[in-house]
Amino acid sequence: MNPNARALSPKRFVSVSSLCRPMVAVICLALPFAAAAQQWDVEPTLEIIGTYTDNVFIAEKGLEESDVIVQVNPGITIRKDTGRLSTATSYRLQSVSFESDSSFNAVYHQLDSASTLNIADDRLFVDLTARIDQSVVDPTRTIPASNVVATSNIGDVFTADINPYYIQRFGSSSVYTRLDYAYGIGQYDGFGLQTFSNVDDFSQQTGRFYLGNDEQDAGLEWSLSYDFREVDYDLVPNFRNERAAVGITLPLSRNFRIVALGGQESDLIQSTQDGGLGEDFWEAGFRINGGQQNVLELRAGQRFFGDSFFGNIQFAGRRFLMSIVYRENPTTSALDGLGAPVS
């Protein structure tokens, strides 16, 4: 959840003007080629929900107050999947009304949009994503489990990004290269700068070069890669991180492999703004493949912050798929996503 220490006003309505531009933008993401579209899957929805609570303010024991809360939530989902375009957009307007005190009535917008455009013969692609949701403003105050409580501790979060990328395979071999660039934005409506962790609006750029081969049933796997990530905040200091790596996976048997990774990366202890490739790193370990979906991989090594560990466990049964991943990477509030939504 996104931390922030400035409370919203008790009477909280989401203004149409504050969300109009992002709403138009994200709807355009899902419908970039509506004029040429022939078959769209459109599914409207309507929820009408009544809730009785004996503690509408999430108060301490002895201070509880009851209330009846009514939600009227219209929504729409739009999908299309063709050889060139795959898109899915879901939007819901959540209207929450409190019987005892209408000053807490609120309207929330929730949107999740993702599109992939195949521009050139499975080589050049563009991914477009956008999201509007709510998150906790101040984690030091009472944290609501949903939007359906009388609280001023919820703020709106809007994110969107565009990611063009190019994939080139070399003949009939398993070797390929991939080039990525992504640009994204994040806006926190009602959070402000003086927050629990200095949450701030941001824009970010990421890029990646990768050259290597596909995962092999037998034989050597190798890769060369370079990554950068730069986050520009409106008011607080910016962030830049770079990493160049060489990876090798050596099979000792059909199912058991030695994994090694090394290179250089930014030393974020010295500076979180300068980037560069000033610090060596390495990791080594093993991977056990028990079929396509059963994997155990463990690695340990050294990075700019000290000892580093990585773990990946995947197990597939007849009726379930389990995946547990542990990794240690530098992050920021922008890179770490937007926290768990409270809706």
PDB file of N, CA and C in Angstrom, residues 263-323:
ATOM      1  N   GLY A 263      28.750  -9.235 -13.574  1.00  0.00           N
ATOM      2  CA  GLY A 263      28.833  -8.017 -14.362  1.00  0.00           C
ATOM      3  C   GLY A 263      29.080  -6.822 -13.488  1.00  0.00           C
ATOM      4  N   GLN A 264      28.567  -5.672 -13.919  1.00  0.00           N
ATOM      5  CA  GLN A 264      28.721  -4.435 -13.178  1.00  0.00           C
ATOM      6  C   GLN A 264      27.363  -3.739 -13.060  1.00  0.00           C
ATOM      7  N   GLU A 265      27.225  -2.953 -11.990  1.00  0.00           N
ATOM      8  CA  GLU A 265      25.977  -2.254 -11.728  1.00  0.00           C
ATOM      9  C   GLU A 265      26.259  -0.948 -11.010  1.00  0.00           C
ATOM     10  N   SER A 266      25.224  -0.129 -10.868  1.00  0.00           N
ATOM     11  CA  SER A 266      25.349   1.133 -10.144  1.00  0.00           C
ATOM     12  C   SER A 266      25.502   0.871  -8.655  1.00  0.00           C
ATOM     13  N   ASP A 267      26.303   1.691  -8.007  1.00  0.00           N
ATOM     14  CA  ASP A 267      26.464   1.618  -6.554  1.00  0.00           C
ATOM     15  C   ASP A 267      25.487   2.616  -5.926  1.00  0.00           C
ATOM     16  N   LEU A 268      24.331   2.133  -5.541  1.00  0.00           N
ATOM     17  CA  LEU A 268      23.288   3.009  -5.023  1.00  0.00           C
ATOM     18  C   LEU A 268      23.540   3.451  -3.590  1.00  0.00           C
ATOM     19  N   ILE A 269      24.514   2.832  -2.929  1.00  0.00           N
ATOM     20  CA  ILE A 269      24.891   3.321  -1.600  1.00  0.00           C
ATOM     21  C   ILE A 269      25.647   4.644  -1.737  1.00  0.00           C
ATOM     22  N   GLN A 270      26.460   4.760  -2.793  1.00  0.00           N
ATOM     23  CA  GLN A 270      27.191   5.997  -3.030  1.00  0.00           C
ATOM     24  C   GLN A 270      26.281   7.085  -3.590  1.00  0.00           C
ATOM     25  N   SER A 271      25.387   6.720  -4.511  1.00  0.00           N
ATOM     26  CA  SER A 271      24.476   7.709  -5.098  1.00  0.00           C
ATOM     27  C   SER A 271      23.296   6.995  -5.730  1.00  0.00           C
ATOM     28  N   THR A 272      22.108   7.526  -5.484  1.00  0.00           N
ATOM     29  CA  THR A 272      20.909   6.987  -6.135  1.00  0.00           C
ATOM     30  C   THR A 272      20.535   7.784  -7.383  1.00  0.00           C
ATOM     31  N   GLN A 273      21.347   8.793  -7.726  1.00  0.00           N
ATOM     32  CA  GLN A 273      21.003   9.665  -8.849  1.00  0.00           C
ATOM     33  C   GLN A 273      21.977   9.587 -10.019  1.00  0.00           C
ATOM     34  N   ASP A 274      23.205   9.117  -9.786  1.00  0.00           N
ATOM     35  CA  ASP A 274      24.227   9.189 -10.822  1.00  0.00           C
ATOM     36  C   ASP A 274      24.209   8.007 -11.785  1.00  0.00           C
ATOM     37  N   GLY A 275      23.724   6.848 -11.372  1.00  0.00           N
ATOM     38  CA  GLY A 275      23.765   5.677 -12.238  1.00  0.00           C
ATOM     39  C   GLY A 275      25.196   5.227 -12.458  1.00  0.00           C
ATOM     40  N   GLY A 276      25.483   4.772 -13.683  1.00  0.00           N
ATOM     41  CA  GLY A 276      26.825   4.306 -13.999  1.00  0.00           C
ATOM     42  C   GLY A 276      27.021   2.836 -13.655  1.00  0.00           C
ATOM     43  N   LEU A 277      28.163   2.311 -14.090  1.00  0.00           N
ATOM     44  CA  LEU A 277      28.510   0.902 -13.851  1.00  0.00           C
ATOM     45  C   LEU A 277      29.796   0.853 -13.029  1.00  0.00           C
ATOM     46  N   GLY A 278      29.683   1.183 -11.745  1.00  0.00           N
ATOM     47  CA  GLY A 278      30.867   1.323 -10.918  1.00  0.00           C
ATOM     48  C   GLY A 278      31.119   0.218  -9.924  1.00  0.00           C
ATOM     49  N   GLU A 279      30.266  -0.798  -9.864  1.00  0.00           N
ATOM     50  CA  GLU A 279      30.411  -1.826  -8.844  1.00  0.00           C
ATOM     51  C   GLU A 279      30.237  -3.217  -9.466  1.00  0.00           C
ATOM     52  N   ASP A 280      31.195  -4.120  -9.177  1.00  0.00           N
ATOM     53  CA  ASP A 280      31.097  -5.497  -9.649  1.00  0.00           C
ATOM     54  C   ASP A 280      30.047  -6.265  -8.858  1.00  0.00           C
ATOM     55  N   PHE A 281      29.439  -7.260  -9.506  1.00  0.00           N
ATOM     56  CA  PHE A 281      28.538  -8.166  -8.797  1.00  0.00           C
ATOM     57  C   PHE A 281      28.647  -9.559  -9.402  1.00  0.00           C
ATOM     58  N   TRP A 282      28.232 -10.560  -8.637  1.00  0.00           N
ATOM     59  CA  TRP A 282      28.200 -11.939  -9.145  1.00  0.00           C
ATOM     60  C   TRP A 282      27.183 -12.750  -8.352  1.00  0.00           C
ATOM     61  N   GLU A 283      26.658 -13.774  -8.981  1.00  0.00           N
ATOM     62  CA  GLU A 283      25.784 -14.758  -8.334  1.00  0.00           C
ATOM     63  C   GLU A 283      26.061 -16.117  -8.943  1.00  0.00           C
ATOM     64  N   ALA A 284      25.960 -17.165  -8.145  1.00  0.00           N
ATOM     65  CA  ALA A 284      26.164 -18.532  -8.627  1.00  0.00           C
ATOM     66  C   ALA A 284      25.246 -19.473  -7.864  1.00  0.00           C
ATOM     67  N   GLY A 285      24.829 -20.535  -8.547  1.00  0.00           N
ATOM     68  CA  GLY A 285      23.948 -21.504  -7.906  1.00  0.00           C
ATOM     69  C   GLY A 285      23.592 -22.617  -8.852  1.00  0.00           C
ATOM     70  N   PHE A 286      22.401 -23.152  -8.686  1.00  0.00           N
ATOM     71  CA  PHE A 286      21.976 -24.291  -9.510  1.00  0.00           C
ATOM     72  C   PHE A 286      20.498 -24.179  -9.827  1.00  0.00           C
ATOM     73  N   ARG A 287      20.090 -24.904 -10.868  1.00  0.00           N
ATOM     74  CA  ARG A 287      18.682 -25.012 -11.244  1.00  0.00           C
ATOM     75  C   ARG A 287      18.351 -26.448 -11.549  1.00  0.00           C
ATOM     76  N   ILE A 288      17.247 -26.911 -10.995  1.00  0.00           N
ATOM     77  CA  ILE A 288      16.748 -28.267 -11.246  1.00  0.00           C
ATOM     78  C   ILE A 288      15.427 -28.151 -11.975  1.00  0.00           C
ATOM     79  N   ASN A 289      15.349 -28.732 -13.160  1.00  0.00           N
ATOM     80  CA  ASN A 289      14.120 -28.751 -13.949  1.00  0.00           C
ATOM     81  C   ASN A 289      13.484 -30.129 -13.846  1.00  0.00           C
ATOM     82  N   GLY A 290      12.253 -30.163 -13.342  1.00  0.00           N
ATOM     83  CA  GLY A 290      11.509 -31.410 -13.284  1.00  0.00           C
ATOM     84  C   GLY A 290      10.325 -31.356 -14.220  1.00  0.00           C
ATOM     85  N   GLY A 291      10.578 -31.051 -15.480  1.00  0.00           N
ATOM     86  CA  GLY A 291       9.494 -30.820 -16.428  1.00  0.00           C
ATOM     87  C   GLY A 291       9.391 -29.338 -16.709  1.00  0.00           C
ATOM     88  N   GLN A 292       8.469 -28.953 -17.590  1.00  0.00           N
ATOM     89  CA  GLN A 292       8.355 -27.566 -18.005  1.00  0.00           C
ATOM     90  C   GLN A 292       7.894 -26.635 -16.892  1.00  0.00           C
ATOM     91  N   GLN A 293       7.111 -27.136 -15.944  1.00  0.00           N
ATOM     92  CA  GLN A 293       6.534 -26.266 -14.920  1.00  0.00           C
ATOM     93  C   GLN A 293       7.065 -26.539 -13.523  1.00  0.00           C
ATOM     94  N   ASN A 294       7.965 -27.481 -13.346  1.00  0.00           N
ATOM     95  CA  ASN A 294       8.540 -27.775 -12.040  1.00  0.00           C
ATOM     96  C   ASN A 294       9.998 -27.341 -12.025  1.00  0.00           C
ATOM     97  N   VAL A 295      10.297 -26.315 -11.228  1.00  0.00           N
ATOM     98  CA  VAL A 295      11.630 -25.723 -11.230  1.00  0.00           C
ATOM     99  C   VAL A 295      12.047 -25.398  -9.798  1.00  0.00           C
ATOM    100  N   LEU A 296      13.318 -25.672  -9.484  1.00  0.00           N
ATOM    101  CA  LEU A 296      13.937 -25.216  -8.244  1.00  0.00           C
ATOM    102  C   LEU A 296      15.250 -24.542  -8.615  1.00  0.00           C
ATOM    103  N   GLU A 297      15.381 -23.245  -8.330  1.00  0.00           N
ATOM    104  CA  GLU A 297      16.606 -22.516  -8.615  1.00  0.00           C
ATOM    105  C   GLU A 297      17.016 -21.712  -7.391  1.00  0.00           C
ATOM    106  N   LEU A 298      18.273 -21.865  -6.976  1.00  0.00           N
ATOM    107  CA  LEU A 298      18.826 -21.143  -5.835  1.00  0.00           C
ATOM    108  C   LEU A 298      20.165 -20.549  -6.233  1.00  0.00           C
ATOM    109  N   ARG A 299      20.375 -19.263  -5.883  1.00  0.00           N
ATOM    110  CA  ARG A 299      21.641 -18.596  -6.168  1.00  0.00           C
ATOM    111  C   ARG A 299      22.038 -17.728  -4.984  1.00  0.00           C
ATOM    112  N   ALA A 300      23.354 -17.531  -4.827  1.00  0.00           N
ATOM    113  CA  ALA A 300      23.885 -16.619  -3.820  1.00  0.00           C
ATOM    114  C   ALA A 300      25.067 -15.882  -4.419  1.00  0.00           C
ATOM    115  N   GLY A 301      25.350 -14.688  -3.895  1.00  0.00           N
ATOM    116  CA  GLY A 301      26.465 -13.927  -4.446  1.00  0.00           C
ATOM    117  C   GLY A 301      26.709 -12.653  -3.692  1.00  0.00           C
ATOM    118  N   GLN A 302      27.369 -11.695  -4.364  1.00  0.00           N
ATOM    119  CA  GLN A 302      27.704 -10.411  -3.797  1.00  0.00           C
ATOM    120  C   GLN A 302      27.232  -9.295  -4.723  1.00  0.00           C
ATOM    121  N   ARG A 303      26.616  -8.275  -4.113  1.00  0.00           N
ATOM    122  CA  ARG A 303      26.225  -7.095  -4.859  1.00  0.00           C
ATOM    123  C   ARG A 303      26.686  -5.855  -4.113  1.00  0.00           C
ATOM    124  N   PHE A 304      26.338  -4.672  -4.602  1.00  0.00           N
ATOM    125  CA  PHE A 304      26.840  -3.438  -3.998  1.00  0.00           C
ATOM    126  C   PHE A 304      26.417  -3.285  -2.552  1.00  0.00           C
ATOM    127  N   PHE A 305      25.319  -3.920  -2.145  1.00  0.00           N
ATOM    128  CA  PHE A 305      24.822  -3.807  -0.776  1.00  0.00           C
ATOM    129  C   PHE A 305      25.301  -4.934   0.124  1.00  0.00           C
ATOM    130  N   GLY A 306      26.061  -5.916  -0.431  1.00  0.00           N
ATOM    131  CA  GLY A 306      26.551  -7.024   0.382  1.00  0.00           C
ATOM    132  C   GLY A 306      26.093  -8.369  -0.162  1.00  0.00           C
ATOM    133  N   ASP A 307      25.849  -9.320   0.733  1.00  0.00           N
ATOM    134  CA  ASP A 307      25.401 -10.651   0.325  1.00  0.00           C
ATOM    135  C   ASP A 307      24.065 -10.566  -0.400  1.00  0.00           C
ATOM    136  N   SER A 308      23.925 -11.410  -1.425  1.00  0.00           N
ATOM    137  CA  SER A 308      22.716 -11.401  -2.246  1.00  0.00           C
ATOM    138  C   SER A 308      22.216 -12.826  -2.418  1.00  0.00           C
ATOM    139  N   PHE A 309      20.889 -12.989  -2.390  1.00  0.00           N
ATOM    140  CA  PHE A 309      20.287 -14.320  -2.518  1.00  0.00           C
ATOM    141  C   PHE A 309      19.103 -14.265  -3.485  1.00  0.00           C
ATOM    142  N   PHE A 310      18.926 -15.379  -4.203  1.00  0.00           N
ATOM    143  CA  PHE A 310      17.809 -15.517  -5.134  1.00  0.00           C
ATOM    144  C   PHE A 310      17.255 -16.926  -5.008  1.00  0.00           C
ATOM    145  N   GLY A 311      15.929 -17.042  -5.034  1.00  0.00           N
ATOM    146  CA  GLY A 311      15.279 -18.345  -4.990  1.00  0.00           C
ATOM    147  C   GLY A 311      14.039 -18.374  -5.847  1.00  0.00           C
ATOM    148  N   ASN A 312      13.817 -19.461  -6.557  1.00  0.00           N
ATOM    149  CA  ASN A 312      12.643 -19.624  -7.412  1.00  0.00           C
ATOM    150  C   ASN A 312      12.168 -21.064  -7.309  1.00  0.00           C
ATOM    151  N   ILE A 313      10.945 -21.242  -6.836  1.00  0.00           N
ATOM    152  CA  ILE A 313      10.350 -22.573  -6.725  1.00  0.00           C
ATOM    153  C   ILE A 313       9.034 -22.556  -7.477  1.00  0.00           C
ATOM    154  N   GLN A 314       8.888 -23.441  -8.441  1.00  0.00           N
ATOM    155  CA  GLN A 314       7.638 -23.592  -9.185  1.00  0.00           C
ATOM    156  C   GLN A 314       7.253 -25.058  -9.191  1.00  0.00           C
ATOM    157  N   PHE A 315       5.989 -25.293  -8.894  1.00  0.00           N
ATOM    158  CA  PHE A 315       5.506 -26.667  -8.864  1.00  0.00           C
ATOM    159  C   PHE A 315       4.087 -26.712  -9.405  1.00  0.00           C
ATOM    160  N   ALA A 316       3.849 -27.605 -10.343  1.00  0.00           N
ATOM    161  CA  ALA A 316       2.531 -27.736 -10.966  1.00  0.00           C
ATOM    162  C   ALA A 316       1.949 -29.101 -10.658  1.00  0.00           C
ATOM    163  N   GLY A 317       0.732 -29.112 -10.158  1.00  0.00           N
ATOM    164  CA  GLY A 317      -0.010 -30.344  -9.953  1.00  0.00           C
ATOM    165  C   GLY A 317      -1.185 -30.410 -10.901  1.00  0.00           C
ATOM    166  N   ARG A 318      -2.024 -31.377 -10.693  1.00  0.00           N
ATOM    167  CA  ARG A 318      -3.194 -31.518 -11.572  1.00  0.00           C
ATOM    168  C   ARG A 318      -4.155 -30.350 -11.437  1.00  0.00           C
ATOM    169  N   ARG A 319      -4.286 -29.843 -10.225  1.00  0.00           N
ATOM    170  CA  ARG A 319      -5.304 -28.832  -9.972  1.00  0.00           C
ATOM    171  C   ARG A 319      -4.731 -27.517  -9.440  1.00  0.00           C
ATOM    172  N   PHE A 320      -3.431 -27.365  -9.415  1.00  0.00           N
ATOM    173  CA  PHE A 320      -2.887 -26.126  -8.894  1.00  0.00           C
ATOM    174  C   PHE A 320      -1.497 -25.866  -9.484  1.00  0.00           C
ATOM    175  N   LEU A 321      -1.085 -24.597  -9.385  1.00  0.00           N
ATOM    176  CA  LEU A 321       0.243 -24.168  -9.794  1.00  0.00           C
ATOM    177  C   LEU A 321       0.787 -23.264  -8.702  1.00  0.00           C
ATOM    178  N   MET A 322       1.929 -23.647  -8.122  1.00  0.00           N
ATOM    179  CA  MET A 322       2.543 -22.886  -7.043  1.00  0.00           C
ATOM    180  C   MET A 322       3.818 -22.237  -7.552  1.00  0.00           C
ATOM    181  N   SER A 323       4.009 -20.964  -7.189  1.00  0.00           N
ATOM    182  CA  SER A 323       5.228 -20.255  -7.570  1.00  0.00           C
ATOM    183  C   SER A 323       5.674 -19.383  -6.405  1.00  0.00           C
TER     184      SER A 323
END
